[in-house]
Short mmCIF file of C-alpha atoms in Angstrom, two decimals:
data_model
loop_
_atom_site.label_atom_id
_atom_site.label_comp_id
_atom_site.label_asym_id
_atom_site.label_seq_id
_atom_site.Cartn_x
_atom_site.Cartn_y
_atom_site.Cartn_z
CA MET A 1 95.62 98.99 82.57
CA ARG A 2 96.20 102.09 84.64
CA ALA A 3 98.94 104.53 83.77
CA ASN A 4 101.22 105.92 86.48
CA THR A 5 101.81 109.36 85.01
CA ALA A 6 101.43 111.72 87.96
CA SER A 7 104.46 113.57 89.31
CA VAL A 8 105.33 113.52 92.99
CA HIS A 9 105.69 116.46 95.35
CA SER A 10 106.40 115.87 99.00
CA THR A 11 103.99 118.63 100.04
CA SER A 12 100.98 117.78 97.87
CA PRO A 13 98.95 114.65 97.09
CA ILE A 14 99.25 112.65 93.91
CA ILE A 15 95.91 112.40 92.13
CA ASN A 16 94.54 111.45 88.78
CA SER A 17 92.70 113.75 86.43
CA ASN A 18 89.31 112.49 87.62
CA LYS A 19 89.74 113.91 91.13
CA GLY A 20 86.54 115.44 92.41
CA MET A 21 84.35 113.91 89.70
CA PRO A 22 81.42 111.79 90.85
CA VAL A 23 81.94 108.07 90.64
CA ASP A 24 78.86 106.72 88.84
CA LYS A 25 80.13 103.16 88.60
CA LYS A 26 82.52 101.14 90.66
CA THR A 27 86.15 102.02 89.95
CA SER A 28 88.50 99.09 90.39
CA ILE A 29 91.56 99.91 92.45
CA SER A 30 94.74 98.40 93.80
CA LEU A 31 95.13 99.59 97.38
CA VAL A 32 98.60 100.08 98.88
CA LEU A 33 98.69 100.45 102.67
CA GLY A 34 101.89 101.75 104.22
CA SER A 35 103.71 101.15 107.50
CA GLY A 36 103.70 103.41 110.55
CA GLY A 37 102.53 101.73 113.73
CA ALA A 38 99.31 102.95 115.33
CA ARG A 39 98.97 105.67 112.68
CA GLY A 40 97.94 102.78 110.43
CA LEU A 41 94.56 102.66 112.12
CA ALA A 42 93.86 105.54 109.74
CA HIS A 43 93.72 102.86 107.03
CA ILE A 44 90.35 101.81 108.46
CA GLY A 45 88.81 105.24 107.95
CA ILE A 46 90.29 105.44 104.46
CA ILE A 47 88.76 102.10 103.50
CA HIS A 48 85.38 103.30 104.79
CA LEU A 49 85.56 106.38 102.58
CA LEU A 50 86.66 104.40 99.52
CA LYS A 51 83.76 102.01 99.90
CA GLU A 52 81.31 104.90 100.34
CA LYS A 53 82.57 106.46 97.11
CA ASN A 54 82.08 103.23 95.17
CA TYR A 55 85.71 102.22 94.78
CA ASP A 56 86.09 98.48 94.31
CA ILE A 57 89.22 97.21 96.08
CA GLN A 58 90.46 94.37 93.89
CA SER A 59 93.92 93.86 95.36
CA ILE A 60 95.87 94.91 98.45
CA SER A 61 99.58 95.32 99.04
CA GLY A 62 100.50 96.13 102.61
CA CYS A 63 103.51 96.65 104.81
CA SER A 64 103.58 96.28 108.61
CA ILE A 65 100.35 97.80 110.00
CA GLY A 66 99.22 98.11 106.38
CA ALA A 67 99.59 94.35 105.97
CA LEU A 68 97.63 93.84 109.20
CA ILE A 69 94.70 96.10 108.26
CA GLY A 70 94.74 94.99 104.62
CA GLY A 71 94.81 91.30 105.50
CA ILE A 72 91.96 91.61 107.98
CA TYR A 73 89.92 93.58 105.44
CA ALA A 74 90.58 90.95 102.77
CA ALA A 75 89.40 88.29 105.23
CA GLY A 76 86.11 90.17 105.66
CA LYS A 77 86.67 90.91 109.35
CA LEU A 78 87.52 94.61 109.36
CA ASP A 79 84.29 95.63 111.12
CA ASP A 80 84.92 93.16 113.94
CA PHE A 81 88.53 94.32 114.26
CA GLU A 82 87.42 97.96 114.34
CA LYS A 83 84.92 97.34 117.15
CA TRP A 84 87.66 95.70 119.20
CA VAL A 85 90.45 98.20 118.52
CA ARG A 86 88.20 101.18 119.31
CA ALA A 87 87.86 99.79 122.84
CA ILE A 88 91.56 99.11 123.46
CA THR A 89 93.16 100.85 126.44
CA LYS A 90 96.79 101.30 127.44
CA LYS A 91 96.32 98.45 129.89
CA ASP A 92 95.20 96.19 127.05
CA ILE A 93 98.28 97.12 125.00
CA VAL A 94 100.54 96.22 127.91
CA ALA A 95 98.71 92.93 128.39
CA LEU A 96 99.38 91.96 124.78
CA MET A 97 103.14 92.36 125.20
CA ASP A 98 104.75 88.99 125.87
CA LEU A 99 108.33 89.75 126.83
CA SER A 100 111.05 87.97 124.92
CA TRP A 101 114.31 87.01 126.56
CA GLU A 102 115.86 86.30 123.19
CA ARG A 103 118.02 88.70 121.27
CA GLY A 104 116.39 90.63 118.46
CA GLY A 105 113.32 92.16 120.07
CA LEU A 106 111.55 93.13 123.29
CA VAL A 107 108.29 91.31 122.50
CA LYS A 108 107.63 87.88 120.97
CA GLY A 109 104.30 88.91 119.45
CA ASP A 110 102.52 85.59 120.05
CA ARG A 111 99.81 87.18 122.20
CA VAL A 112 98.95 89.79 119.60
CA ILE A 113 98.78 87.23 116.80
CA ASN A 114 96.76 84.75 118.87
CA THR A 115 94.33 87.53 119.76
CA LEU A 116 93.86 88.36 116.09
CA ILE A 117 93.45 84.70 115.14
CA ASN A 118 90.83 84.45 117.87
CA LEU A 119 89.03 87.35 116.21
CA VAL A 120 89.51 86.55 112.52
CA GLY A 121 90.10 82.79 112.51
CA GLU A 122 92.80 80.75 110.81
CA VAL A 123 92.85 81.53 107.10
CA THR A 124 95.30 81.19 104.24
CA ILE A 125 96.04 83.92 101.75
CA GLU A 126 94.87 81.63 98.94
CA GLU A 127 91.41 81.56 100.56
CA LEU A 128 91.02 85.35 100.53
CA PRO A 129 88.50 86.71 98.00
CA ILE A 130 90.98 89.31 96.71
CA PRO A 131 94.72 89.09 96.01
CA PHE A 132 96.83 90.12 99.00
CA THR A 133 100.55 90.66 99.45
CA ALA A 134 102.34 91.34 102.73
CA VAL A 135 105.79 92.88 102.38
CA ALA A 136 108.54 91.99 104.85
CA ALA A 137 112.32 92.48 104.75
CA ASN A 138 115.23 90.07 104.65
CA VAL A 139 117.92 92.39 105.96
CA GLN A 140 120.64 89.77 105.66
CA ASN A 141 120.23 89.82 101.87
CA GLU A 142 118.90 93.40 101.75
CA LYS A 143 115.81 92.29 99.85
CA GLU A 144 112.07 92.75 100.11
CA VAL A 145 110.08 89.56 100.60
CA TRP A 146 106.59 89.50 99.10
CA ILE A 147 104.37 86.99 100.88
CA ASN A 148 101.24 86.13 98.90
CA SER A 149 100.58 82.54 99.93
CA GLY A 150 100.41 80.48 103.10
CA ARG A 151 98.91 81.34 106.49
CA LEU A 152 97.63 84.92 106.58
CA PHE A 153 98.90 85.61 110.09
CA ASP A 154 102.34 84.23 109.34
CA ALA A 155 102.59 86.81 106.57
CA ILE A 156 101.30 89.55 108.85
CA ARG A 157 103.60 88.57 111.71
CA ALA A 158 106.62 88.73 109.40
CA SER A 159 105.60 92.12 108.02
CA VAL A 160 105.01 93.75 111.43
CA SER A 161 108.31 92.69 113.03
CA LEU A 162 109.39 96.20 114.01
CA PRO A 163 113.11 96.26 114.88
CA LEU A 164 113.85 96.47 118.63
CA LEU A 165 110.21 95.88 119.52
CA LEU A 166 109.14 92.57 117.93
CA THR A 167 111.45 89.64 117.41
CA PRO A 168 112.13 88.65 113.77
CA PHE A 169 109.79 86.03 112.33
CA ASN A 170 111.23 82.85 110.86
CA HIS A 171 109.49 82.36 107.51
CA ASN A 172 110.56 79.30 105.52
CA GLY A 173 113.84 79.27 107.39
CA VAL A 174 114.57 82.97 106.81
CA PRO A 175 114.37 85.57 109.61
CA LEU A 176 112.20 88.47 108.42
CA ILE A 177 111.54 91.90 109.90
CA ASP A 178 109.24 94.85 109.25
CA GLY A 179 108.96 95.57 105.53
CA GLY A 180 109.06 99.30 106.25
CA VAL A 181 112.82 99.00 106.65
CA LEU A 182 113.12 98.70 102.86
CA ASN A 183 109.76 99.80 101.43
CA PRO A 184 107.23 101.63 103.63
CA VAL A 185 104.71 102.10 100.77
CA PRO A 186 104.92 98.88 98.70
CA ILE A 187 103.49 99.79 95.29
CA ALA A 188 105.55 97.35 93.21
CA PRO A 189 103.46 94.25 94.08
CA THR A 190 100.49 95.88 92.31
CA PHE A 191 102.25 96.44 88.98
CA GLY A 192 100.63 93.39 87.37
CA ASP A 193 97.10 94.24 88.52
CA ASN A 194 94.46 94.82 85.88
CA THR A 195 92.78 97.65 87.78
CA GLU A 196 91.86 101.20 86.82
CA MET A 197 93.78 102.97 89.58
CA THR A 198 96.40 102.54 92.26
CA ILE A 199 95.64 104.34 95.53
CA ALA A 200 98.46 104.44 98.07
CA VAL A 201 98.52 105.51 101.72
CA ASN A 202 101.73 106.93 103.18
CA LEU A 203 101.80 107.09 106.98
CA GLY A 204 105.01 109.13 106.96
CA GLY A 205 103.53 112.29 105.49
CA PRO A 206 104.55 115.88 106.28
CA VAL A 207 103.65 117.25 109.69
CA ASP A 208 100.35 119.11 109.54
CA THR A 209 100.25 122.86 110.17
CA PRO A 210 97.28 124.10 112.23
CA GLU A 211 94.38 125.40 110.15
CA SER A 212 92.35 127.78 112.29
CA GLY A 213 88.71 128.11 111.44
CA THR A 214 88.71 125.33 108.82
CA PRO A 215 85.79 122.98 109.45
CA ASP A 216 85.91 119.29 108.67
CA ILE A 217 84.08 118.27 105.51
CA ALA A 218 82.05 115.62 107.32
CA SER A 219 82.21 113.19 110.16
CA PRO A 220 83.30 109.61 109.56
CA PRO A 221 80.91 106.68 110.00
CA LYS A 222 79.62 106.14 113.51
CA GLU A 223 81.17 103.41 115.59
CA PRO A 224 79.63 100.05 114.63
CA PRO A 225 77.24 98.45 117.16
CA PRO A 226 78.66 95.98 119.71
CA SER A 227 79.52 92.52 118.45
CA PRO A 228 79.61 89.18 120.34
CA LEU A 229 83.19 88.84 119.07
CA HIS A 230 84.12 91.98 121.00
CA GLY A 231 83.25 90.32 124.30
CA LYS A 232 85.09 87.18 123.28
CA ILE A 233 88.30 89.07 122.59
CA ASN A 234 88.01 91.16 125.76
CA ARG A 235 87.67 87.99 127.83
CA PHE A 236 90.77 86.62 126.14
CA ILE A 237 92.72 89.76 127.05
CA ALA A 238 91.37 89.80 130.60
CA GLY A 239 92.92 86.41 131.18
CA ILE A 240 96.29 87.72 130.04
CA GLN A 241 96.18 90.92 132.11
CA GLN A 242 96.39 89.05 135.41
CA THR A 243 99.98 88.03 134.60
CA VAL A 244 101.29 91.34 133.23
CA THR A 245 102.51 94.43 135.09
CA ASN A 246 102.15 98.02 133.93
CA HIS A 247 105.86 98.76 133.61
CA ILE A 248 106.35 96.56 130.53
CA MET A 249 105.31 99.27 128.03
CA PRO A 250 108.48 100.67 126.41
CA ASN A 251 108.66 104.44 126.62
CA GLY A 252 111.18 107.19 126.95
CA GLY A 253 114.94 107.23 126.53
CA ALA A 254 116.56 104.98 123.98
CA TYR A 255 113.28 103.50 122.72
CA ASP A 256 111.83 106.91 121.84
CA ILE A 257 115.00 107.94 120.03
CA ALA A 258 115.09 104.68 118.08
CA ASN A 259 111.42 105.06 117.21
CA GLN A 260 111.90 108.61 115.94
CA ALA A 261 114.90 107.50 113.90
CA PHE A 262 112.89 104.67 112.33
CA ASP A 263 110.04 107.05 111.45
CA ALA A 264 112.49 109.48 109.84
CA MET A 265 114.10 106.67 107.86
CA GLN A 266 110.74 105.37 106.63
CA SER A 267 109.58 108.84 105.65
CA THR A 268 112.71 109.40 103.56
CA ILE A 269 112.49 106.00 101.86
CA ALA A 270 108.78 106.51 101.16
CA ARG A 271 109.44 109.79 99.35
CA GLN A 272 112.06 108.09 97.19
CA LYS A 273 109.81 105.14 96.37
CA LEU A 274 106.85 107.37 95.55
CA ALA A 275 109.02 109.51 93.29
CA ALA A 276 110.15 106.42 91.41
CA TYR A 277 106.74 104.72 91.25
CA PRO A 278 103.98 107.32 91.67
CA PRO A 279 100.47 105.97 92.30
CA ASP A 280 97.39 107.49 90.68
CA MET A 281 96.28 108.86 94.02
CA LEU A 282 98.17 109.36 97.28
CA ILE A 283 96.66 109.87 100.73
CA GLU A 284 99.15 111.00 103.38
CA ILE A 285 98.86 110.78 107.15
CA PRO A 286 101.21 113.10 109.08
CA ARG A 287 104.06 111.17 110.70
CA SER A 288 103.39 113.18 113.88
CA ALA A 289 99.74 112.05 114.12
CA CYS A 290 100.43 109.61 116.97
CA GLY A 291 103.09 107.38 118.45
CA THR A 292 103.94 103.91 117.18
CA LEU A 293 102.22 102.10 120.06
CA GLU A 294 99.33 104.49 120.76
CA PHE A 295 96.67 102.02 119.66
CA ASP A 296 94.42 103.39 122.38
CA ARG A 297 93.87 106.38 120.06
CA ALA A 298 92.05 104.23 117.51
CA ALA A 299 88.92 106.38 117.21
CA GLU A 300 91.03 109.48 116.57
CA MET A 301 93.18 107.78 113.92
CA ILE A 302 90.20 106.23 112.11
CA ASP A 303 88.55 109.65 112.03
CA LEU A 304 91.77 111.23 110.71
CA GLY A 305 92.09 108.66 107.93
CA TYR A 306 88.50 109.22 106.84
CA ARG A 307 88.93 112.99 106.73
CA LYS A 308 92.28 112.86 104.91
CA ALA A 309 90.80 110.54 102.28
CA GLN A 310 87.75 112.75 101.97
CA LYS A 311 89.85 115.83 101.28
CA ILE A 312 91.76 114.07 98.50
CA ILE A 313 88.91 112.20 96.88
CA CYS A 314 86.03 114.65 97.31
CA SER A 315 87.66 118.06 96.93
#
């Protein structure tokens, strides 16, 4: 069993004593992927680096975008998802927003989930080759909800229900919202894992200061070659775009203020959670890296995740 003995500092990563040492055999890890909107595309680059360095991901706990990326990885479809998301434009993002006239959120989220099901397929969490937990929030009872069984995309939809943007998801009769409201970096679901290390990713990290003249260690993996699935998904989106206008995208005014407030709240909660339950290694993505809905910056975020992981694991 791993031992969580590292101390936490908000300005420096948490690592174990083996940092920088070559990994001669596969090291089993529990991977914790945090919430943070489009910044979570950095999770893809981080997973690439971990696999390159011979880390064996044996369980995943994810919240919001972390649940999305983690679930798709566990289903063995991360490469297909990456090919698609690298090609997303602002127009595509708008097309995926199905307006809700109900109270509780601007967007229903059905189009996004149906697009992902079209890409990944219908799968249950029990069918996944590695244990997976999506963390959502029951705000009525002020409790986290750990979803580790049932339809994968039901669990993901519950976990990504960002307040004001996506409507709550009714799961077993209970309305659930984004797990980041209560736990943006959900380490607790991994406590029972029999792995050597816990590696956590916090998307609410400190804002980076410019480093003039500091070269990157290396470039991340090149974009994967085109896939037939990419064309399939693009055709699906093209059919939606004909019925959507460009003014749907929320921006400015009250939405921006609410989004900044939510990021600040998550960042504060994450620091408290990490102080209470420090992982063996922490990779942090600056909370200023990109906006919540800037999924059109996928290549940039994947690159950032790879480089941030490389600095922690390889330095």
